[in-house]
Amino acid sequence: MWKISSSKDWEFLFERFSYLQDMEGVPQDPIFHAEGDVAVHTRMVVEALLQLPAYQQLPEQEQEILFAAALLHDVEKRSTTHVDGEGRIRSPGHAKRGMYTTRRLLYEEHAPSFAIKEMVARLVRYHGLPLWVFDKPDPRKALLQASLEVDTRLLGILARADVLGRICADQDELLYRIDLFEAYCQEQQCYGQAAAFGSDAGRYHYFQQPDASPDYVPYEEKCFEVVLLSALPGSGKDRLVRQDYKDWPMVSIDDLRRKHGASPTNKKQNGRMVQLAKEQARVFLRARRSFVWNATNTSRSMRKQLIDLFQSYGALTHLVYVEVPYKQLLHQNANRPHPVPRKALQRMIARLEVPVLWEAPRVSHRTY
């Protein structure tokens, strides 16, 4: 049973966690949060959550996941809050930035399983979605995408606690929006479960094409596959290749850097190595030969460039994410022939974008 804290007493939590102390004095718009600063709001959210019958009826582990998400849901209002030109207090992007912070804090300090860590982080990321899903350009796509990342049933409970843990004139309207969100999840058959698609290729097609239907199943010519690795340095990518893909040719950015004497911190040289790697990849792609692309690929934007390239040649792209516990990561990185400096590794952890199911035709998480 994983818990972020052995106690749910606010005073205990406030003394223990510095990020809660950082919330003190961070202002909120009094129209939406007349209760006071972010610390006051977070305390009220936690207290409201504990009183919700839906929360009390959950299995204990799911309760602990929700409790951690409630503590951290506004953790990055401390870094995003400002007064705009009209004198309104706003915190744009606090949920997305909060996801990164939550992931880092849990990974480095609390050691939950991969699945629990990601669930808490994604609850923080999407905690506002139940209130605003119908304001999205494509509400259905926004909902189905979120359902591939987070349990929408838990998300609705967190959103309800978030609304009850504030003082505002439109509280009843906000609670009604959550009711509509939950009904919409049930209608789309993704309440408490990931949306179903006819095939992996159909799922990928739906999120790549603006007017696609989630029921469409494209024809697949599975003649060759590209395995795209994604992992922090020291996670064991090379070991995975030796174990599962030992007979496959490999494109390795690290190997190219060492061959050409390129520095990992030199952006110009790194760009050249990526181009050389793409040239190698195109040789295999034109020959329709399966291969492994071995690099960290911790950013979604970099992965998208590569997936688009592989898909353009008709390859089936299999995105494989590798993760080991934090202490093991530090140990394995320190014992590599070419370890990444600790500060650089910490920066990568803070910016890590863990692959999600809608990114590629096939996505796997290999965690140890």
mmCIF file of C-alpha atoms in Angstrom:
data_model
loop_
_atom_site.group_PDB
_atom_site.id
_atom_site.type_symbol
_atom_site.label_atom_id
_atom_site.label_comp_id
_atom_site.label_asym_id
_atom_site.label_seq_id
_atom_site.Cartn_x
_atom_site.Cartn_y
_atom_site.Cartn_z
ATOM 1 C CA MET A 1 0.000 0.000 0.000
ATOM 2 C CA TRP A 2 1.642 3.210 -1.175
ATOM 3 C CA LYS A 3 0.937 6.458 0.704
ATOM 4 C CA ILE A 4 2.371 9.909 0.229
ATOM 5 C CA SER A 5 2.056 10.396 3.992
ATOM 6 C CA SER A 6 1.239 8.278 7.015
ATOM 7 C CA SER A 7 -0.933 11.114 8.338
ATOM 8 C CA LYS A 8 -3.673 13.186 6.726
ATOM 9 C CA ASP A 9 -3.519 15.899 9.380
ATOM 10 C CA TRP A 10 -2.989 19.245 7.658
ATOM 11 C CA GLU A 11 -0.583 20.660 10.234
ATOM 12 C CA PHE A 12 1.578 17.547 9.939
ATOM 13 C CA LEU A 13 1.500 17.726 6.142
ATOM 14 C CA PHE A 14 2.227 21.451 6.100
ATOM 15 C CA GLU A 15 5.303 21.032 8.260
ATOM 16 C CA ARG A 16 6.569 18.080 6.253
ATOM 17 C CA PHE A 17 6.112 19.240 2.655
ATOM 18 C CA SER A 18 7.804 22.453 1.553
ATOM 19 C CA TYR A 19 5.613 22.725 -1.531
ATOM 20 C CA LEU A 20 2.593 23.228 0.738
ATOM 21 C CA GLN A 21 4.443 26.005 2.530
ATOM 22 C CA ASP A 22 5.178 27.593 -0.871
ATOM 23 C CA MET A 23 1.433 27.841 -1.459
ATOM 24 C CA GLU A 24 1.001 30.197 1.489
ATOM 25 C CA GLY A 25 0.613 33.767 0.275
ATOM 26 C CA VAL A 26 0.053 32.806 -3.389
ATOM 27 C CA PRO A 27 -3.069 34.814 -4.276
ATOM 28 C CA GLN A 28 -6.138 33.625 -6.177
ATOM 29 C CA ASP A 29 -8.846 35.531 -8.020
ATOM 30 C CA PRO A 30 -11.455 36.345 -5.342
ATOM 31 C CA ILE A 31 -14.254 35.878 -7.877
ATOM 32 C CA PHE A 32 -13.421 32.159 -8.138
ATOM 33 C CA HIS A 33 -11.552 31.667 -4.859
ATOM 34 C CA ALA A 34 -12.898 33.937 -2.151
ATOM 35 C CA GLU A 35 -11.523 31.521 0.481
ATOM 36 C CA GLY A 36 -8.016 32.984 0.247
ATOM 37 C CA ASP A 37 -4.601 31.857 -0.947
ATOM 38 C CA VAL A 38 -3.598 28.554 -2.560
ATOM 39 C CA ALA A 39 -2.659 26.969 0.773
ATOM 40 C CA VAL A 40 -6.127 27.690 2.220
ATOM 41 C CA HIS A 41 -7.743 26.305 -0.933
ATOM 42 C CA THR A 42 -5.624 23.144 -0.916
ATOM 43 C CA ARG A 43 -6.470 22.472 2.719
ATOM 44 C CA MET A 44 -10.174 22.880 1.962
ATOM 45 C CA VAL A 45 -9.900 20.567 -1.061
ATOM 46 C CA VAL A 46 -8.232 17.857 1.015
ATOM 47 C CA GLU A 47 -10.875 18.176 3.736
ATOM 48 C CA ALA A 48 -13.694 18.094 1.173
ATOM 49 C CA LEU A 49 -12.200 15.030 -0.510
ATOM 50 C CA LEU A 50 -12.055 13.074 2.730
ATOM 51 C CA GLN A 51 -15.757 13.763 3.332
ATOM 52 C CA LEU A 52 -17.001 12.718 -0.119
ATOM 53 C CA PRO A 53 -18.957 9.429 -0.058
ATOM 54 C CA ALA A 54 -17.529 8.532 -3.484
ATOM 55 C CA TYR A 55 -14.011 8.833 -2.037
ATOM 56 C CA GLN A 56 -14.862 6.877 1.104
ATOM 57 C CA GLN A 57 -16.210 3.982 -0.981
ATOM 58 C CA LEU A 58 -13.014 3.583 -2.989
ATOM 59 C CA PRO A 59 -10.404 0.869 -2.354
ATOM 60 C CA GLU A 60 -7.708 2.179 -0.028
ATOM 61 C CA GLN A 61 -5.013 2.453 -2.698
ATOM 62 C CA GLU A 62 -7.244 4.594 -4.917
ATOM 63 C CA GLN A 63 -8.015 6.791 -1.910
ATOM 64 C CA GLU A 64 -4.289 7.346 -1.399
ATOM 65 C CA ILE A 65 -3.800 8.178 -5.077
ATOM 66 C CA LEU A 66 -6.577 10.779 -4.926
ATOM 67 C CA PHE A 67 -5.296 12.215 -1.659
ATOM 68 C CA ALA A 68 -1.826 12.752 -3.174
ATOM 69 C CA ALA A 69 -3.374 14.375 -6.251
ATOM 70 C CA ALA A 70 -5.458 16.709 -4.077
ATOM 71 C CA LEU A 71 -2.343 17.823 -2.182
ATOM 72 C CA LEU A 72 -0.477 18.524 -5.411
ATOM 73 C CA HIS A 73 -3.190 19.650 -7.835
ATOM 74 C CA ASP A 74 -2.263 23.351 -7.567
ATOM 75 C CA VAL A 75 1.421 22.901 -6.685
ATOM 76 C CA GLU A 76 2.595 25.106 -9.549
ATOM 77 C CA LYS A 77 0.314 28.041 -8.980
ATOM 78 C CA ARG A 78 3.378 29.211 -7.030
ATOM 79 C CA SER A 79 5.304 29.599 -10.313
ATOM 80 C CA THR A 80 2.546 30.617 -12.734
ATOM 81 C CA THR A 81 0.378 33.102 -10.803
ATOM 82 C CA HIS A 82 0.435 36.703 -12.013
ATOM 83 C CA VAL A 83 -1.823 39.728 -12.357
ATOM 84 C CA ASP A 84 -2.847 40.370 -15.958
ATOM 85 C CA GLY A 85 -3.380 43.704 -17.681
ATOM 86 C CA GLU A 86 -6.949 43.910 -16.439
ATOM 87 C CA GLY A 87 -5.929 43.374 -12.813
ATOM 88 C CA ARG A 88 -7.165 39.765 -12.698
ATOM 89 C CA ILE A 89 -5.156 37.056 -10.916
ATOM 90 C CA ARG A 90 -4.420 34.159 -13.255
ATOM 91 C CA SER A 91 -2.304 30.973 -13.216
ATOM 92 C CA PRO A 92 -2.051 29.827 -16.841
ATOM 93 C CA GLY A 93 -0.452 26.438 -17.403
ATOM 94 C CA HIS A 94 -0.303 25.550 -13.711
ATOM 95 C CA ALA A 95 -1.846 22.100 -14.262
ATOM 96 C CA LYS A 96 0.629 21.063 -16.946
ATOM 97 C CA ARG A 97 3.607 22.387 -15.034
ATOM 98 C CA GLY A 98 2.211 20.765 -11.916
ATOM 99 C CA MET A 99 2.251 17.392 -13.665
ATOM 100 C CA TYR A 100 6.015 17.674 -14.254
ATOM 101 C CA THR A 101 6.631 18.710 -10.656
ATOM 102 C CA THR A 102 4.409 15.947 -9.288
ATOM 103 C CA ARG A 103 6.154 13.317 -11.392
ATOM 104 C CA ARG A 104 9.585 14.507 -10.242
ATOM 105 C CA LEU A 105 8.632 14.731 -6.563
ATOM 106 C CA LEU A 106 7.080 11.290 -6.498
ATOM 107 C CA TYR A 107 9.893 9.690 -8.491
ATOM 108 C CA GLU A 108 12.720 11.160 -6.431
ATOM 109 C CA GLU A 109 11.195 11.274 -2.946
ATOM 110 C CA HIS A 110 8.225 8.913 -2.561
ATOM 111 C CA ALA A 111 8.971 5.855 -4.750
ATOM 112 C CA PRO A 112 5.483 4.735 -5.801
ATOM 113 C CA SER A 113 5.082 2.217 -8.596
ATOM 114 C CA PHE A 114 5.215 3.542 -12.146
ATOM 115 C CA ALA A 115 1.446 3.181 -12.540
ATOM 116 C CA ILE A 116 0.662 5.057 -9.308
ATOM 117 C CA LYS A 117 3.170 7.816 -10.050
ATOM 118 C CA GLU A 118 1.712 8.414 -13.482
ATOM 119 C CA MET A 119 -1.875 8.295 -12.249
ATOM 120 C CA VAL A 120 -1.216 10.989 -9.635
ATOM 121 C CA ALA A 121 0.674 13.129 -12.155
ATOM 122 C CA ARG A 122 -2.088 12.812 -14.755
ATOM 123 C CA LEU A 123 -4.793 13.634 -12.213
ATOM 124 C CA VAL A 124 -2.896 16.854 -11.491
ATOM 125 C CA ARG A 125 -2.573 17.514 -15.224
ATOM 126 C CA TYR A 126 -6.267 17.048 -15.999
ATOM 127 C CA HIS A 127 -7.902 18.191 -12.761
ATOM 128 C CA GLY A 128 -9.658 21.076 -14.527
ATOM 129 C CA LEU A 129 -10.941 19.062 -17.495
ATOM 130 C CA PRO A 130 -14.322 18.109 -15.971
ATOM 131 C CA LEU A 131 -15.152 21.819 -15.720
ATOM 132 C CA TRP A 132 -14.028 22.808 -19.190
ATOM 133 C CA VAL A 133 -14.300 19.774 -21.458
ATOM 134 C CA PHE A 134 -17.305 21.192 -23.321
ATOM 135 C CA ASP A 135 -15.386 24.397 -24.046
ATOM 136 C CA LYS A 136 -12.746 22.455 -25.987
ATOM 137 C CA PRO A 137 -12.737 22.724 -29.819
ATOM 138 C CA ASP A 138 -13.450 18.974 -29.967
ATOM 139 C CA PRO A 139 -14.850 17.824 -26.589
ATOM 140 C CA ARG A 140 -15.102 14.186 -27.635
ATOM 141 C CA LYS A 141 -11.501 13.957 -28.732
ATOM 142 C CA ALA A 142 -10.314 15.799 -25.617
ATOM 143 C CA LEU A 143 -12.244 13.360 -23.419
ATOM 144 C CA LEU A 144 -11.112 10.201 -25.211
ATOM 145 C CA GLN A 145 -7.510 11.372 -25.154
ATOM 146 C CA ALA A 146 -7.656 12.072 -21.430
ATOM 147 C CA SER A 147 -9.213 8.656 -20.795
ATOM 148 C CA LEU A 148 -6.081 7.026 -22.239
ATOM 149 C CA GLU A 149 -4.001 8.785 -19.596
ATOM 150 C CA VAL A 150 -6.128 9.030 -16.467
ATOM 151 C CA ASP A 151 -9.009 7.292 -14.698
ATOM 152 C CA THR A 152 -11.954 9.593 -15.457
ATOM 153 C CA ARG A 153 -13.905 8.281 -12.482
ATOM 154 C CA LEU A 154 -11.155 9.398 -10.084
ATOM 155 C CA LEU A 155 -10.824 12.621 -12.055
ATOM 156 C CA GLY A 156 -14.479 13.458 -11.448
ATOM 157 C CA ILE A 157 -14.068 12.885 -7.702
ATOM 158 C CA LEU A 158 -10.985 15.132 -7.586
ATOM 159 C CA ALA A 159 -12.771 17.857 -9.553
ATOM 160 C CA ARG A 160 -15.723 17.718 -7.162
ATOM 161 C CA ALA A 161 -13.416 18.139 -4.159
ATOM 162 C CA ASP A 162 -11.677 21.009 -5.971
ATOM 163 C CA VAL A 163 -15.001 22.834 -6.362
ATOM 164 C CA LEU A 164 -16.227 22.089 -2.843
ATOM 165 C CA GLY A 165 -12.898 23.308 -1.478
ATOM 166 C CA ARG A 166 -13.476 26.902 -2.527
ATOM 167 C CA ILE A 167 -15.834 29.810 -1.936
ATOM 168 C CA CYS A 168 -17.432 31.122 -5.130
ATOM 169 C CA ALA A 169 -20.810 32.315 -6.355
ATOM 170 C CA ASP A 170 -21.055 29.722 -9.144
ATOM 171 C CA GLN A 171 -20.294 26.593 -7.100
ATOM 172 C CA ASP A 172 -23.598 24.916 -7.986
ATOM 173 C CA GLU A 173 -22.989 25.517 -11.695
ATOM 174 C CA LEU A 174 -19.492 24.045 -11.440
ATOM 175 C CA LEU A 175 -20.803 20.943 -9.676
ATOM 176 C CA TYR A 176 -23.402 20.581 -12.437
ATOM 177 C CA ARG A 177 -20.612 20.695 -15.016
ATOM 178 C CA ILE A 178 -18.946 17.788 -13.240
ATOM 179 C CA ASP A 179 -22.242 15.874 -13.364
ATOM 180 C CA LEU A 180 -22.347 16.498 -17.122
ATOM 181 C CA PHE A 181 -18.724 15.405 -17.484
ATOM 182 C CA GLU A 182 -19.398 12.111 -15.727
ATOM 183 C CA ALA A 183 -22.511 11.521 -17.832
ATOM 184 C CA TYR A 184 -20.505 12.265 -20.979
ATOM 185 C CA CYS A 185 -17.832 9.770 -19.904
ATOM 186 C CA GLN A 186 -20.502 7.117 -19.467
ATOM 187 C CA GLU A 187 -22.031 7.963 -22.842
ATOM 188 C CA GLN A 188 -18.620 7.653 -24.516
ATOM 189 C CA GLN A 189 -17.919 4.425 -22.589
ATOM 190 C CA CYS A 190 -14.789 5.790 -20.943
ATOM 191 C CA TYR A 191 -15.971 6.287 -17.369
ATOM 192 C CA GLY A 192 -13.319 4.715 -15.183
ATOM 193 C CA GLN A 193 -11.742 3.009 -18.184
ATOM 194 C CA ALA A 194 -9.724 3.891 -21.262
ATOM 195 C CA ALA A 195 -11.662 4.554 -24.448
ATOM 196 C CA ALA A 196 -11.762 1.498 -26.703
ATOM 197 C CA PHE A 197 -10.665 1.591 -30.351
ATOM 198 C CA GLY A 198 -10.982 -0.987 -33.088
ATOM 199 C CA SER A 199 -7.204 -1.339 -33.333
ATOM 200 C CA ASP A 200 -3.971 0.326 -32.240
ATOM 201 C CA ALA A 201 -3.667 1.814 -35.727
ATOM 202 C CA GLY A 202 -7.207 3.144 -35.479
ATOM 203 C CA ARG A 203 -6.441 4.805 -32.169
ATOM 204 C CA TYR A 204 -3.324 6.456 -33.583
ATOM 205 C CA HIS A 205 -5.186 7.561 -36.736
ATOM 206 C CA TYR A 206 -7.967 9.149 -34.679
ATOM 207 C CA PHE A 207 -5.597 11.409 -32.749
ATOM 208 C CA GLN A 208 -3.578 12.364 -35.827
ATOM 209 C CA GLN A 209 -6.442 13.316 -38.132
ATOM 210 C CA PRO A 210 -8.806 16.201 -37.289
ATOM 211 C CA ASP A 211 -11.978 14.665 -38.715
ATOM 212 C CA ALA A 212 -11.333 10.994 -37.976
ATOM 213 C CA SER A 213 -13.824 8.680 -36.298
ATOM 214 C CA PRO A 214 -12.804 6.569 -33.285
ATOM 215 C CA ASP A 215 -14.615 3.640 -34.940
ATOM 216 C CA TYR A 216 -12.468 3.686 -38.072
ATOM 217 C CA VAL A 217 -10.057 0.763 -38.476
ATOM 218 C CA PRO A 218 -7.400 1.502 -41.116
ATOM 219 C CA TYR A 219 -5.804 -1.217 -43.203
ATOM 220 C CA GLU A 220 -2.436 -2.273 -41.801
ATOM 221 C CA GLU A 221 0.391 -3.685 -43.892
ATOM 222 C CA LYS A 222 2.628 -4.974 -41.104
ATOM 223 C CA CYS A 223 5.733 -5.762 -43.067
ATOM 224 C CA PHE A 224 8.381 -4.137 -40.851
ATOM 225 C CA GLU A 225 8.659 -2.428 -37.492
ATOM 226 C CA VAL A 226 10.706 0.370 -35.954
ATOM 227 C CA VAL A 227 11.241 0.216 -32.203
ATOM 228 C CA LEU A 228 11.635 3.760 -30.872
ATOM 229 C CA LEU A 229 13.150 3.756 -27.396
ATOM 230 C CA SER A 230 12.476 6.457 -24.810
ATOM 231 C CA ALA A 231 14.191 6.573 -21.420
ATOM 232 C CA LEU A 232 16.343 8.613 -19.091
ATOM 233 C CA PRO A 233 20.094 7.911 -19.261
ATOM 234 C CA GLY A 234 20.947 4.900 -17.132
ATOM 235 C CA SER A 235 17.517 3.284 -17.418
ATOM 236 C CA GLY A 236 18.823 0.229 -19.260
ATOM 237 C CA LYS A 237 17.979 0.834 -22.926
ATOM 238 C CA ASP A 238 21.083 -1.037 -24.114
ATOM 239 C CA ARG A 239 20.231 -3.972 -21.862
ATOM 240 C CA LEU A 240 16.723 -4.088 -23.310
ATOM 241 C CA VAL A 241 18.119 -4.096 -26.847
ATOM 242 C CA ARG A 242 20.491 -6.959 -26.025
ATOM 243 C CA GLN A 243 17.669 -8.868 -24.386
ATOM 244 C CA ASP A 244 14.828 -8.379 -26.877
ATOM 245 C CA TYR A 245 16.315 -7.059 -30.117
ATOM 246 C CA LYS A 246 19.838 -8.477 -30.256
ATOM 247 C CA ASP A 247 19.551 -9.442 -33.936
ATOM 248 C CA TRP A 248 18.088 -6.115 -35.055
ATOM 249 C CA PRO A 249 20.208 -3.353 -36.570
ATOM 250 C CA MET A 250 20.349 -0.263 -34.384
ATOM 251 C CA VAL A 251 20.626 3.473 -34.871
ATOM 252 C CA SER A 252 22.270 4.968 -31.783
ATOM 253 C CA ILE A 253 22.777 8.697 -31.178
ATOM 254 C CA ASP A 254 25.317 7.952 -28.410
ATOM 255 C CA ASP A 255 27.356 5.729 -30.728
ATOM 256 C CA LEU A 256 27.401 8.446 -33.369
ATOM 257 C CA ARG A 257 28.503 11.065 -30.840
ATOM 258 C CA ARG A 258 31.422 8.920 -29.742
ATOM 259 C CA LYS A 259 32.360 8.062 -33.316
ATOM 260 C CA HIS A 260 32.445 11.727 -34.361
ATOM 261 C CA GLY A 261 33.700 13.172 -31.059
ATOM 262 C CA ALA A 262 30.528 15.228 -30.585
ATOM 263 C CA SER A 263 29.711 16.718 -27.204
ATOM 264 C CA PRO A 264 26.244 15.977 -25.728
ATOM 265 C CA THR A 265 26.037 19.613 -24.556
ATOM 266 C CA ASN A 266 26.821 21.130 -27.979
ATOM 267 C CA LYS A 267 23.488 21.842 -29.667
ATOM 268 C CA LYS A 268 24.999 22.282 -33.129
ATOM 269 C CA GLN A 269 26.895 19.009 -32.910
ATOM 270 C CA ASN A 270 23.855 17.239 -31.507
ATOM 271 C CA GLY A 271 21.772 18.468 -34.407
ATOM 272 C CA ARG A 272 24.331 17.056 -36.807
ATOM 273 C CA MET A 273 24.269 13.681 -35.022
ATOM 274 C CA VAL A 274 20.471 13.539 -35.282
ATOM 275 C CA GLN A 275 20.709 14.186 -39.019
ATOM 276 C CA LEU A 276 23.295 11.439 -39.412
ATOM 277 C CA ALA A 277 21.043 9.106 -37.448
ATOM 278 C CA LYS A 278 18.091 9.933 -39.697
ATOM 279 C CA GLU A 279 20.229 9.180 -42.751
ATOM 280 C CA GLN A 280 21.047 5.764 -41.292
ATOM 281 C CA ALA A 281 17.385 5.201 -40.508
ATOM 282 C CA ARG A 282 16.316 6.052 -44.057
ATOM 283 C CA VAL A 283 18.573 3.300 -45.390
ATOM 284 C CA PHE A 284 16.651 0.760 -43.305
ATOM 285 C CA LEU A 285 13.303 2.407 -44.051
ATOM 286 C CA ARG A 286 13.843 2.311 -47.818
ATOM 287 C CA ALA A 287 14.819 -1.354 -47.530
ATOM 288 C CA ARG A 288 11.718 -1.933 -45.336
ATOM 289 C CA ARG A 289 13.917 -3.524 -42.709
ATOM 290 C CA SER A 290 13.067 -3.532 -39.010
ATOM 291 C CA PHE A 291 15.475 -1.678 -36.691
ATOM 292 C CA VAL A 292 15.821 -0.023 -33.280
ATOM 293 C CA TRP A 293 16.259 3.732 -32.752
ATOM 294 C CA ASN A 294 18.203 3.977 -29.499
ATOM 295 C CA ALA A 295 18.226 7.410 -27.840
ATOM 296 C CA THR A 296 16.699 9.096 -24.795
ATOM 297 C CA ASN A 297 13.777 10.715 -26.675
ATOM 298 C CA THR A 298 12.349 12.137 -23.453
ATOM 299 C CA SER A 299 10.457 14.961 -25.203
ATOM 300 C CA ARG A 300 7.211 14.404 -27.088
ATOM 301 C CA SER A 301 8.206 16.827 -29.827
ATOM 302 C CA MET A 302 11.332 14.823 -30.674
ATOM 303 C CA ARG A 303 9.401 11.568 -30.664
ATOM 304 C CA LYS A 304 6.747 13.023 -32.973
ATOM 305 C CA GLN A 305 9.371 14.020 -35.548
ATOM 306 C CA LEU A 306 10.701 10.469 -35.609
ATOM 307 C CA ILE A 307 7.307 8.755 -35.585
ATOM 308 C CA ASP A 308 6.180 10.921 -38.509
ATOM 309 C CA LEU A 309 9.346 9.938 -40.391
ATOM 310 C CA PHE A 310 8.913 6.220 -39.739
ATOM 311 C CA GLN A 311 5.208 6.262 -40.563
ATOM 312 C CA SER A 312 5.849 8.074 -43.848
ATOM 313 C CA TYR A 313 7.775 4.998 -45.030
ATOM 314 C CA GLY A 314 4.993 2.635 -43.967
ATOM 315 C CA ALA A 315 6.723 1.306 -40.857
ATOM 316 C CA LEU A 316 4.836 0.143 -37.786
ATOM 317 C CA THR A 317 6.260 2.290 -35.000
ATOM 318 C CA HIS A 318 6.510 0.701 -31.560
ATOM 319 C CA LEU A 319 7.323 3.308 -28.906
ATOM 320 C CA VAL A 320 8.940 1.601 -25.903
ATOM 321 C CA TYR A 321 9.467 3.555 -22.682
ATOM 322 C CA VAL A 322 11.904 2.178 -20.099
ATOM 323 C CA GLU A 323 11.972 3.209 -16.438
ATOM 324 C CA VAL A 324 13.767 2.021 -13.305
ATOM 325 C CA PRO A 325 13.438 3.370 -9.729
ATOM 326 C CA TYR A 326 15.274 6.609 -8.983
ATOM 327 C CA LYS A 327 18.031 5.119 -6.802
ATOM 328 C CA GLN A 328 18.650 2.411 -9.367
ATOM 329 C CA LEU A 329 18.791 5.038 -12.115
ATOM 330 C CA LEU A 330 21.459 7.000 -10.260
ATOM 331 C CA HIS A 331 23.474 3.830 -9.628
ATOM 332 C CA GLN A 332 23.263 2.609 -13.217
ATOM 333 C CA ASN A 333 24.069 6.010 -14.660
ATOM 334 C CA ALA A 334 27.115 6.389 -12.384
ATOM 335 C CA ASN A 335 28.402 2.999 -13.522
ATOM 336 C CA ARG A 336 28.007 3.600 -17.266
ATOM 337 C CA PRO A 337 31.167 3.993 -19.360
ATOM 338 C CA HIS A 338 29.952 7.531 -20.153
ATOM 339 C CA PRO A 339 27.769 8.749 -17.252
ATOM 340 C CA VAL A 340 25.579 11.820 -17.609
ATOM 341 C CA PRO A 341 26.421 14.548 -15.040
ATOM 342 C CA ARG A 342 24.037 14.545 -12.062
ATOM 343 C CA LYS A 343 22.773 18.090 -12.695
ATOM 344 C CA ALA A 344 22.032 17.312 -16.338
ATOM 345 C CA LEU A 345 20.167 14.160 -15.323
ATOM 346 C CA GLN A 346 18.075 16.133 -12.804
ATOM 347 C CA ARG A 347 17.118 18.595 -15.539
ATOM 348 C CA MET A 348 16.030 15.730 -17.767
ATOM 349 C CA ILE A 349 13.901 14.246 -14.969
ATOM 350 C CA ALA A 350 12.214 17.619 -14.421
ATOM 351 C CA ARG A 351 11.304 17.897 -18.126
ATOM 352 C CA LEU A 352 10.476 14.242 -18.763
ATOM 353 C CA GLU A 353 7.392 13.575 -20.886
ATOM 354 C CA VAL A 354 6.401 9.954 -20.357
ATOM 355 C CA PRO A 355 4.955 8.436 -23.567
ATOM 356 C CA VAL A 356 1.189 7.957 -23.671
ATOM 357 C CA LEU A 357 -0.977 5.575 -25.672
ATOM 358 C CA TRP A 358 -2.130 8.035 -28.330
ATOM 359 C CA GLU A 359 1.405 9.024 -29.388
ATOM 360 C CA ALA A 360 2.208 6.076 -31.647
ATOM 361 C CA PRO A 361 0.537 3.064 -33.258
ATOM 362 C CA ARG A 362 1.936 0.880 -30.499
ATOM 363 C CA VAL A 363 3.161 2.042 -27.063
ATOM 364 C CA SER A 364 4.709 -0.082 -24.296
ATOM 365 C CA HIS A 365 6.007 0.762 -20.834
ATOM 366 C CA ARG A 366 8.822 -1.455 -19.561
ATOM 367 C CA THR A 367 9.267 -0.714 -15.874
ATOM 368 C CA TYR A 368 11.463 -2.535 -13.372
#
